[in-house]
Coordinates of C-alpha atoms and ligand atoms in Angstrom, one line a residue:
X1 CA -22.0 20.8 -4.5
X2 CA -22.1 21.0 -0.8
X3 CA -20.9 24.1 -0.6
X4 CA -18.6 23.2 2.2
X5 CA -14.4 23.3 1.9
X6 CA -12.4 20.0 2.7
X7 CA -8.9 20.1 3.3
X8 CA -6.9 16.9 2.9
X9 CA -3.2 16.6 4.4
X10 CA -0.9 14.7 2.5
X11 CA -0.3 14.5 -1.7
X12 CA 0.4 10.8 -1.5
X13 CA -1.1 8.2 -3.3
X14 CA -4.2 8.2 -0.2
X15 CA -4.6 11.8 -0.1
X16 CA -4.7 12.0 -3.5
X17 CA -7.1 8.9 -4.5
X18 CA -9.3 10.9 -1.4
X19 CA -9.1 14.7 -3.3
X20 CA -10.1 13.0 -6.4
X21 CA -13.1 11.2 -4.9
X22 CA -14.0 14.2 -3.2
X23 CA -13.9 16.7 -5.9
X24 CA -15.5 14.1 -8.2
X25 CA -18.9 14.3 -5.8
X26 CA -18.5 18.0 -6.1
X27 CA -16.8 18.5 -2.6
X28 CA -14.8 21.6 -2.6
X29 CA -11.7 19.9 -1.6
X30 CA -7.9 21.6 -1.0
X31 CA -4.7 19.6 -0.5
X32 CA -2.0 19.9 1.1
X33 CA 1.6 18.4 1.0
X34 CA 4.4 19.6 2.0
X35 CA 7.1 18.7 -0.1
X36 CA 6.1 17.2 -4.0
X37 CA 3.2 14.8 -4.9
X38 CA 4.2 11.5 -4.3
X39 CA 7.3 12.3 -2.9
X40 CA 6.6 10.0 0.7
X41 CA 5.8 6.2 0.4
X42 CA 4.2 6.7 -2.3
X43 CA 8.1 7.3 -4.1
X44 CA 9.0 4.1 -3.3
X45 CA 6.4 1.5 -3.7
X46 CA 7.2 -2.2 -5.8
X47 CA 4.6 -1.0 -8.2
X48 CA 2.9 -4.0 -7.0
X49 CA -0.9 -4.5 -6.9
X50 CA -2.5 -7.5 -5.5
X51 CA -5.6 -8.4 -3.3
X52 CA -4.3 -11.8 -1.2
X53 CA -3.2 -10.4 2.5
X54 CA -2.4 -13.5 4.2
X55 CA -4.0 -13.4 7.8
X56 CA -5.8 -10.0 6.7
X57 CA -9.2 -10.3 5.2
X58 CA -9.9 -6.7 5.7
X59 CA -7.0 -5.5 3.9
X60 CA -8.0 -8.2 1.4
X61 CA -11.3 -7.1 1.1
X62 CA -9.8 -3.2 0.4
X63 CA -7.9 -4.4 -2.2
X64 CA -10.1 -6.0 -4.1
X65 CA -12.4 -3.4 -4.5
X66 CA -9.4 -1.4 -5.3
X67 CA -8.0 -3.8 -8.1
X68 CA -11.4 -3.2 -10.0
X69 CA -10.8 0.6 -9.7
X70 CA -7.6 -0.1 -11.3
X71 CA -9.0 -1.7 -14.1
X72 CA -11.3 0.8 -14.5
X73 CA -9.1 3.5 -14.9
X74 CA -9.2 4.1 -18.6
X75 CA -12.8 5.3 -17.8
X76 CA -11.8 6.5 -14.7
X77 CA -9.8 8.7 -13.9
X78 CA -8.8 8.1 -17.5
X79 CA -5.4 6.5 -18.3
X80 CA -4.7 3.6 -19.7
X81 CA -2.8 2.3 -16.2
X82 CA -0.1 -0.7 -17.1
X83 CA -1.4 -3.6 -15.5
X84 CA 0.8 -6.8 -16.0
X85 CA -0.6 -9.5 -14.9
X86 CA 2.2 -12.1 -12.6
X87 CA 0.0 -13.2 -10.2
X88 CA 1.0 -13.9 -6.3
X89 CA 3.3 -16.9 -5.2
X90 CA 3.6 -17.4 -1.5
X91 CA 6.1 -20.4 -0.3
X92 CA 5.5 -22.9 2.6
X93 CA 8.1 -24.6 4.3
X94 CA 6.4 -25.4 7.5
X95 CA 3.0 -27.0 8.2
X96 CA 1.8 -24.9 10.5
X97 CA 2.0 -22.2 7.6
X98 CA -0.2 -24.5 5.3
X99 CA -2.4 -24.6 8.2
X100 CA -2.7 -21.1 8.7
X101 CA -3.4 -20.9 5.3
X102 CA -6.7 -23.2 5.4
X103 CA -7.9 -21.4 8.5
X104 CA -7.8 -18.2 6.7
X105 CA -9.2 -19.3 3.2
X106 CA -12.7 -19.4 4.2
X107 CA -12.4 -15.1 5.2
X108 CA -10.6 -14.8 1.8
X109 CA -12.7 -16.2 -0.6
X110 CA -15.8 -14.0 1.3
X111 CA -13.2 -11.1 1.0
X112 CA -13.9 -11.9 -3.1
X113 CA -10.0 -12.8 -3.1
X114 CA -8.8 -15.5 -5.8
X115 CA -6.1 -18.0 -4.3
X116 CA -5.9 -21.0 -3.9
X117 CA -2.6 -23.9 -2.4
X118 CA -0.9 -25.2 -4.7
X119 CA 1.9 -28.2 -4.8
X120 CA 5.3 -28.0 -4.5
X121 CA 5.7 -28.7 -8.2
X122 CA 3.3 -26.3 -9.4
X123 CA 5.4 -23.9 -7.6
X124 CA 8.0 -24.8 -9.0
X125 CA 6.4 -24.8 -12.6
X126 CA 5.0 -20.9 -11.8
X127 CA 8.5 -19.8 -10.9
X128 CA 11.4 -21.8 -12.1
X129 CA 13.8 -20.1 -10.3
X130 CA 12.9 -21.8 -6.9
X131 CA 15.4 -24.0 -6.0
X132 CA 15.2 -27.6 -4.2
X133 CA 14.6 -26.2 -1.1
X134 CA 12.3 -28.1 1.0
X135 CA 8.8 -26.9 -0.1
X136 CA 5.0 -28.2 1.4
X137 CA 3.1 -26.3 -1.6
X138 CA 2.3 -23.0 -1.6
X139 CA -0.5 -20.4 -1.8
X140 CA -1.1 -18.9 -5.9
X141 CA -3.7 -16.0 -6.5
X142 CA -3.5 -14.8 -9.9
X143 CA -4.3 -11.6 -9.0
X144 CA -1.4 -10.0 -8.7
X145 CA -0.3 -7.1 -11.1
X146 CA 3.1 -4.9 -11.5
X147 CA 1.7 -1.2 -12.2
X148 CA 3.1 2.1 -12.3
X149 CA 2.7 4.5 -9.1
X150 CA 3.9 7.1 -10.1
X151 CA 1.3 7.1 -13.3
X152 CA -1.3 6.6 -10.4
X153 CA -0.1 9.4 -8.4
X154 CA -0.6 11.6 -11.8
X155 CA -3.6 10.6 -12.8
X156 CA -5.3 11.0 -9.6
X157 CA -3.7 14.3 -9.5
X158 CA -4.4 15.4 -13.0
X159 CA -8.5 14.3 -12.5
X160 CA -8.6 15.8 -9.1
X161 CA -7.8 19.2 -10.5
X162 CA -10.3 18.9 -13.3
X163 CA -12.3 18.1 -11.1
X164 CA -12.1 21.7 -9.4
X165 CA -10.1 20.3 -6.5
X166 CA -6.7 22.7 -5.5
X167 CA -3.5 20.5 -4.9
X168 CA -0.7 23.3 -3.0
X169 CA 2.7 21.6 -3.1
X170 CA 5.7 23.6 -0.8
X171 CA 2.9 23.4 2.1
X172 CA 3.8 21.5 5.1
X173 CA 0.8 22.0 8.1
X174 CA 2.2 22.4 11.7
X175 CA -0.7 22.0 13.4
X176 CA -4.4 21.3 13.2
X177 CA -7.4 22.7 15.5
X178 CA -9.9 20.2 15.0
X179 CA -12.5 22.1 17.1
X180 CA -12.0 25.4 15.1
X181 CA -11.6 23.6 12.0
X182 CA -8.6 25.7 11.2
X183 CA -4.8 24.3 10.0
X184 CA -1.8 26.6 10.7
X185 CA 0.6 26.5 7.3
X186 CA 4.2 28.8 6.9
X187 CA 1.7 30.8 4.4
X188 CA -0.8 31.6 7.5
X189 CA -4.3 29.7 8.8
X190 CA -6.6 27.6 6.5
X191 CA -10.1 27.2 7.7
X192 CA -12.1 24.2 6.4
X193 CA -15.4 22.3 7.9
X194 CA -13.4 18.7 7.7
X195 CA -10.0 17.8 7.9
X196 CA -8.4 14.9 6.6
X197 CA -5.2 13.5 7.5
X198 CA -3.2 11.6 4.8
X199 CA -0.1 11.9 6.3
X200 CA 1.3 8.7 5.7
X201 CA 4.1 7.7 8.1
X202 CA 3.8 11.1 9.7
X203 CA 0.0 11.2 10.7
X204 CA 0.9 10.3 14.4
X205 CA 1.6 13.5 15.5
X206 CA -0.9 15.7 13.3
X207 CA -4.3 13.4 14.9
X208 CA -3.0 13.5 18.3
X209 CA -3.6 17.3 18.4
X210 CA -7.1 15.9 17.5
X211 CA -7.4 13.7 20.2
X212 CA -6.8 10.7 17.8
X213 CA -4.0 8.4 19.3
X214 CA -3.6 6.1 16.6
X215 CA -0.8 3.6 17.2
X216 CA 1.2 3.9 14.5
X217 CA 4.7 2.7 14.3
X218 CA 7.5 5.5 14.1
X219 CA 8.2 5.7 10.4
X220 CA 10.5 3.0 9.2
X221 CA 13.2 2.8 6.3
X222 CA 12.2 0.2 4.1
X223 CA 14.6 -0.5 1.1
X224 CA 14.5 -2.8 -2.0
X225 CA 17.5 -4.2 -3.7
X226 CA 17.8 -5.0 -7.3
X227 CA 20.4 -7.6 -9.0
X228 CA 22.2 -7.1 -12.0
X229 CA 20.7 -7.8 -15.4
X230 CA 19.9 -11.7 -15.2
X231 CA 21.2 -13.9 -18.1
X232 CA 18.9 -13.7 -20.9
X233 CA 16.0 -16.1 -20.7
X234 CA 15.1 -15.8 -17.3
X235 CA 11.8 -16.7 -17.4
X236 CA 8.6 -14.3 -16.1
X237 CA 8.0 -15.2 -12.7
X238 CA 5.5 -14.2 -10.6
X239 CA 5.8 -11.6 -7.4
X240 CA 7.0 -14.7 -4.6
X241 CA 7.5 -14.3 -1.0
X242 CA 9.1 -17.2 0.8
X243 CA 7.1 -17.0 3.8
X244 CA 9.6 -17.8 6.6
X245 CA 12.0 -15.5 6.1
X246 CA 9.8 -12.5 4.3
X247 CA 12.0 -12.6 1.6
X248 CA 10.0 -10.7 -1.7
X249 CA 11.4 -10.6 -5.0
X250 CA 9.6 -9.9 -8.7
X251 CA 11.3 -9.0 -12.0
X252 CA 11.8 -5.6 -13.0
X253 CA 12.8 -5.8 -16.7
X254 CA 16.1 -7.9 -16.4
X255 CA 17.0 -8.0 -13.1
X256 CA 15.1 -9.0 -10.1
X257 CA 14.0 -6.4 -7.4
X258 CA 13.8 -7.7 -4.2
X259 CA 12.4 -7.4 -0.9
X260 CA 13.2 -8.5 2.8
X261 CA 11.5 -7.0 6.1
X262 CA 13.4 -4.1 7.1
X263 CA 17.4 -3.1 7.2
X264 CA 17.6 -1.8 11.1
X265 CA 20.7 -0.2 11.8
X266 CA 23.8 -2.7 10.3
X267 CA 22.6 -2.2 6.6
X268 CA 25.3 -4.5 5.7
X269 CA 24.6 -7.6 7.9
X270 CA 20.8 -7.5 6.8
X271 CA 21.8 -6.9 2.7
X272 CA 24.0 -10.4 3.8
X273 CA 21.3 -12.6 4.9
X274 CA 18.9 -11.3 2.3
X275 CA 22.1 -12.7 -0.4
X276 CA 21.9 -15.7 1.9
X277 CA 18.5 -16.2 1.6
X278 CA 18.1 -15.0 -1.9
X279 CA 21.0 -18.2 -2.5
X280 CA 19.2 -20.9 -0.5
X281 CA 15.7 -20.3 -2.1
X282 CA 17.3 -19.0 -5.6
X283 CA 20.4 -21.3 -6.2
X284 CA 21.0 -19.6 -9.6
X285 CA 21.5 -16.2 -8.3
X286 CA 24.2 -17.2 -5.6
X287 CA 26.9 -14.6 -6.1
X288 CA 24.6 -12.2 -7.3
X289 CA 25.9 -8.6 -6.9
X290 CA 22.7 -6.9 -5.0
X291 CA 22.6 -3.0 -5.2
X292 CA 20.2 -0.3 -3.6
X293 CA 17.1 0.0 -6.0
X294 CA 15.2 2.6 -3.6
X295 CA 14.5 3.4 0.1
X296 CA 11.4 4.8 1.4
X297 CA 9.7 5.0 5.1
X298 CA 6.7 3.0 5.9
X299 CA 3.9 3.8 8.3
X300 CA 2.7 0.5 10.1
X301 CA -0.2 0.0 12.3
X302 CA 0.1 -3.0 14.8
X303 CA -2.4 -5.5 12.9
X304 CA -1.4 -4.1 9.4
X305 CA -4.9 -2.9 8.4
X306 CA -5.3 0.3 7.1
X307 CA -6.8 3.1 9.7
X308 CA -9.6 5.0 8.3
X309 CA -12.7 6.9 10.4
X310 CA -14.7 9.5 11.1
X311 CA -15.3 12.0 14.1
X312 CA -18.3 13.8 12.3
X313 CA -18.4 17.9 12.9
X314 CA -18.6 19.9 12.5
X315 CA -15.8 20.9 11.8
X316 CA -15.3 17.0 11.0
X317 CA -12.0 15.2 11.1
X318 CA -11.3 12.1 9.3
X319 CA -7.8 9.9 8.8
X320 CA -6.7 7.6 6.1
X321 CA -3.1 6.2 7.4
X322 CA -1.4 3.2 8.6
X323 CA -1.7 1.5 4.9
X324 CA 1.9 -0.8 6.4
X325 CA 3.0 -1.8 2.7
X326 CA 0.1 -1.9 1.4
X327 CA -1.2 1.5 0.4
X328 CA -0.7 1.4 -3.4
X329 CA -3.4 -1.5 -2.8
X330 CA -5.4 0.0 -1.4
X331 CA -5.6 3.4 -2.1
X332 CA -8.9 3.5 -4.9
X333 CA -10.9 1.9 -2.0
X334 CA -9.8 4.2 0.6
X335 CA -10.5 7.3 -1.6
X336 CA -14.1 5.8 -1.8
X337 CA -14.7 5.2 1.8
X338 CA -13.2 8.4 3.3
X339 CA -15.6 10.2 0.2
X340 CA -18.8 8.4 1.7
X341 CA -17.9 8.7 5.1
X342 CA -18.0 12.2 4.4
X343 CA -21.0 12.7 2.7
X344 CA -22.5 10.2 5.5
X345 CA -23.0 7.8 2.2
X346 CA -23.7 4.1 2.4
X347 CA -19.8 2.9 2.1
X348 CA -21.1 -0.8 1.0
X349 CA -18.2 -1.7 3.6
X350 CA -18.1 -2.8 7.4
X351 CA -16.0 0.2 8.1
X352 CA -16.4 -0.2 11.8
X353 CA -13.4 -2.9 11.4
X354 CA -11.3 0.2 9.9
X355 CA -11.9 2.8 12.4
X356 CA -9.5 2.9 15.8
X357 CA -10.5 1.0 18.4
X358 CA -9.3 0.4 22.1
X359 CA -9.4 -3.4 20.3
X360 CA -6.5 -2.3 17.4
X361 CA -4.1 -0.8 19.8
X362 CA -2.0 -4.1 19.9
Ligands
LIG1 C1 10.2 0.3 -0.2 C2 8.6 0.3 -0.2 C3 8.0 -0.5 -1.2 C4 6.6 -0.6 -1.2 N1 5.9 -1.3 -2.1 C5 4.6 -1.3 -2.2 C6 3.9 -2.1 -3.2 O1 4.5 -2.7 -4.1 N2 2.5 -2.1 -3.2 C7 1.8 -1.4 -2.2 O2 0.6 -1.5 -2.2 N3 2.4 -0.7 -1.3 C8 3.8 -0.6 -1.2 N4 4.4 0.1 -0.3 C9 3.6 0.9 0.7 C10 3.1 2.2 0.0 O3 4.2 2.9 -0.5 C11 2.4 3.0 1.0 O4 1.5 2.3 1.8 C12 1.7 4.2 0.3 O5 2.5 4.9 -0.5 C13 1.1 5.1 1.4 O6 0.6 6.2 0.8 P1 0.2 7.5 1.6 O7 -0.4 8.5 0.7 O8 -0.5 7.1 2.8 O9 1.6 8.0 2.2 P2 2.8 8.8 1.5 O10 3.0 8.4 0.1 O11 4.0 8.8 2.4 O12 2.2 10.3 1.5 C14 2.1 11.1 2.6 C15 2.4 12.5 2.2 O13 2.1 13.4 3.3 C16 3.0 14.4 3.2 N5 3.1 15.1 4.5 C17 3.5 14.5 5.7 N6 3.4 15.4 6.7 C18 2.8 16.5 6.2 C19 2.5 17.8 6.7 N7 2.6 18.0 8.0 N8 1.9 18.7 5.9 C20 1.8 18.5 4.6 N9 2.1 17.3 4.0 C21 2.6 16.3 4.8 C22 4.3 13.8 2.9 O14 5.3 14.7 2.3 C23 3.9 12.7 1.9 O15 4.0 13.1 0.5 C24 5.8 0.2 -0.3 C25 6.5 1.0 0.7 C26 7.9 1.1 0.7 C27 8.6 2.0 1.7

């Protein structure tokens, strides 16, 4: 025990994964979320868990310590977490992409992350849905998993309270004095010796009042469509992003659920190039009726990578944000790192690459 209180902001997937790593090493940890747990990003997710980030070692590297959490879950926190393994299909159809790809494969496999290109007819073979578009080859990591969030959420929630930890739902914070240590709530002031923000897409504004100015993105809407049921056979397919165009798409029981950047303001031009792209790259789901499956908003930082540091107290503050569609892979790892920040333990990780930097602000 050290005897010292802990307050973490935000009941998301991060915040949670960070009061359950916390309370674990005896921390007294409190957290704090303003509407339901899970209710932000954390609602919306894929259910996808992978370790490849193209481009983004350091993410990479996160989410590979991350999927061995996962799989570690029946002993810890202790669930039996659905892990279905699909693996990762990424599609080139230009060369400079398959060039990008070799640049980066040297940082990947340091990162521990299992991919490797493939040809155009293995690709094909892995997902038979791909049509004759013009393909180079394409980049396969088998691990890639479809999970369940929401069982995440829960279980992280569930151990954290064993673990002594106090979760307050209905308890949004307007404002945070780092230097006093003390968070200002609608039921009156909380005093704490570290404050940790895992606010998600609405972190901005909470670490400015601590002098933090992390560039995050304003949140943005993020939705995933979802067919309907696909005739009977389809085969399994793994999670496959066509690289040019962004366009995502995995099978969720019969129907696919897909993905495509973001929507912007004309909702219905953008849901009519993702049925245009869906057609070109999938010619037997042309016609397909597509229908909202879930929105959610996304916090982004401008290189993607997660932001996570330390301004050591006391009172100490620390931030776990920016995760930019990638926090559900990430989030065992980041519970870990903000724990042994903390406790000014030996993260095993070059957290230096995580923390803001003049050199991040994009
Ligand atoms: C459509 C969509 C699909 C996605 N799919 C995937 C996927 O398949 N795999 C993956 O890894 N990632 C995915 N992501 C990204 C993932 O959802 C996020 O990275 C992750 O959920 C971030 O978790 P978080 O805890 O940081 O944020 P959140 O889940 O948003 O949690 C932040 C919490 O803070 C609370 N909060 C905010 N302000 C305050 C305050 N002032 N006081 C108290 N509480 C506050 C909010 O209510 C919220 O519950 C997806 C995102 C979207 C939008």
């Amino acid at each position: 025990m050290t005897g010292k209180r802990v307050v973490v902001i935000g009941g998301g997937v991060i915040g949670l994964s960070i009061a359950f790593h916390l309370a674990e090493a005896g921390v007294d940890t409190t957290l704090l979320e303003r509407g339901v747990l899970g209710s932000g990003a954390s609602r919306a997710t894929a259910d996808v868990v992978r370790s490849y980030f193209a481009g983004n070692p350091v993410s990479s590297a996160l989410a590979v310590r991350s999927l061995d959490a996962y799989h570690a879950f029946p002993h810890r926190p202790g669930i039996d977490l659905p892990l279905r393994q699909v693996g990762y299909l990424v599609l080139f159809t230009e060369p400079e992409q398959v060039s990008a790809f070799e640049a980066d494969l040297p940082d990947q496999r340091a990162a521990g992350v299992d991919v490797g290109l493939i040809s155009a007819e293995e690709a094909r073979e892995r997902n038979p849905l791909i049509g004759d578009l013009p393909l180079l080859g394409a980049a396969y990591s088998p691990q890639a998993y479809i999970s369940d969030t929401t069982a995440i959420v829960s279980a992280y929630a569930r151990a954290a309270e064993q673990a002594g930890a106090r979760l307050r739902t209905g308890c949004p914070v307007a404002s945070i004095d780092t230097r006093a240590g003390r968070l200002t709530t609608p039921d009156g002031e909380i005093s704490a010796d570290a404050i940790i923000c895992a606010a998600g897409a609405w972190s901005g504004s909470l670490v400015r009042c601590a002098g933090v100015d992390l560039p995050l993105t304003e949140p943005i809407e993020q939705e995933l469509l979802t067919t309907d049921p696909l005739p009977r056979g389809t085969p399994d397919i793994p999670v496959t992003l066509h690289a040019a165009s962004g366009l995502l798409v995995r099978l969720r029981g019969d129907r696919l659920l897909i993905g495509m950047g973001y929507p912007g303001p004309d909702r219905e031009a953008w849901r009519r190039e993702v049925a245009v792209r869906l057609a070109a790259t999938y010619p037997s789901l042309a016609g397909v009726a597509l229908h909202t499956a879930v929105t959610g908003l996304r916090d982004a930082s401008p290189d993607k990578t997660a932001f996570i540091g330390h301004h050591p107290g006391p009172p100490a503050f620390l931030y776990a944000t920016g995760f930019s569609g990638h926090g559900l892979c990430n989030a065992p790892a980041a519970g870990e790192l903000v724990r042994d920040l903390y406790l000014d333990q030996d993260p095993g990780f070059d957290v230096t690459a995580l923390a803001m930097s003049p050199q991040r602000t994009g």
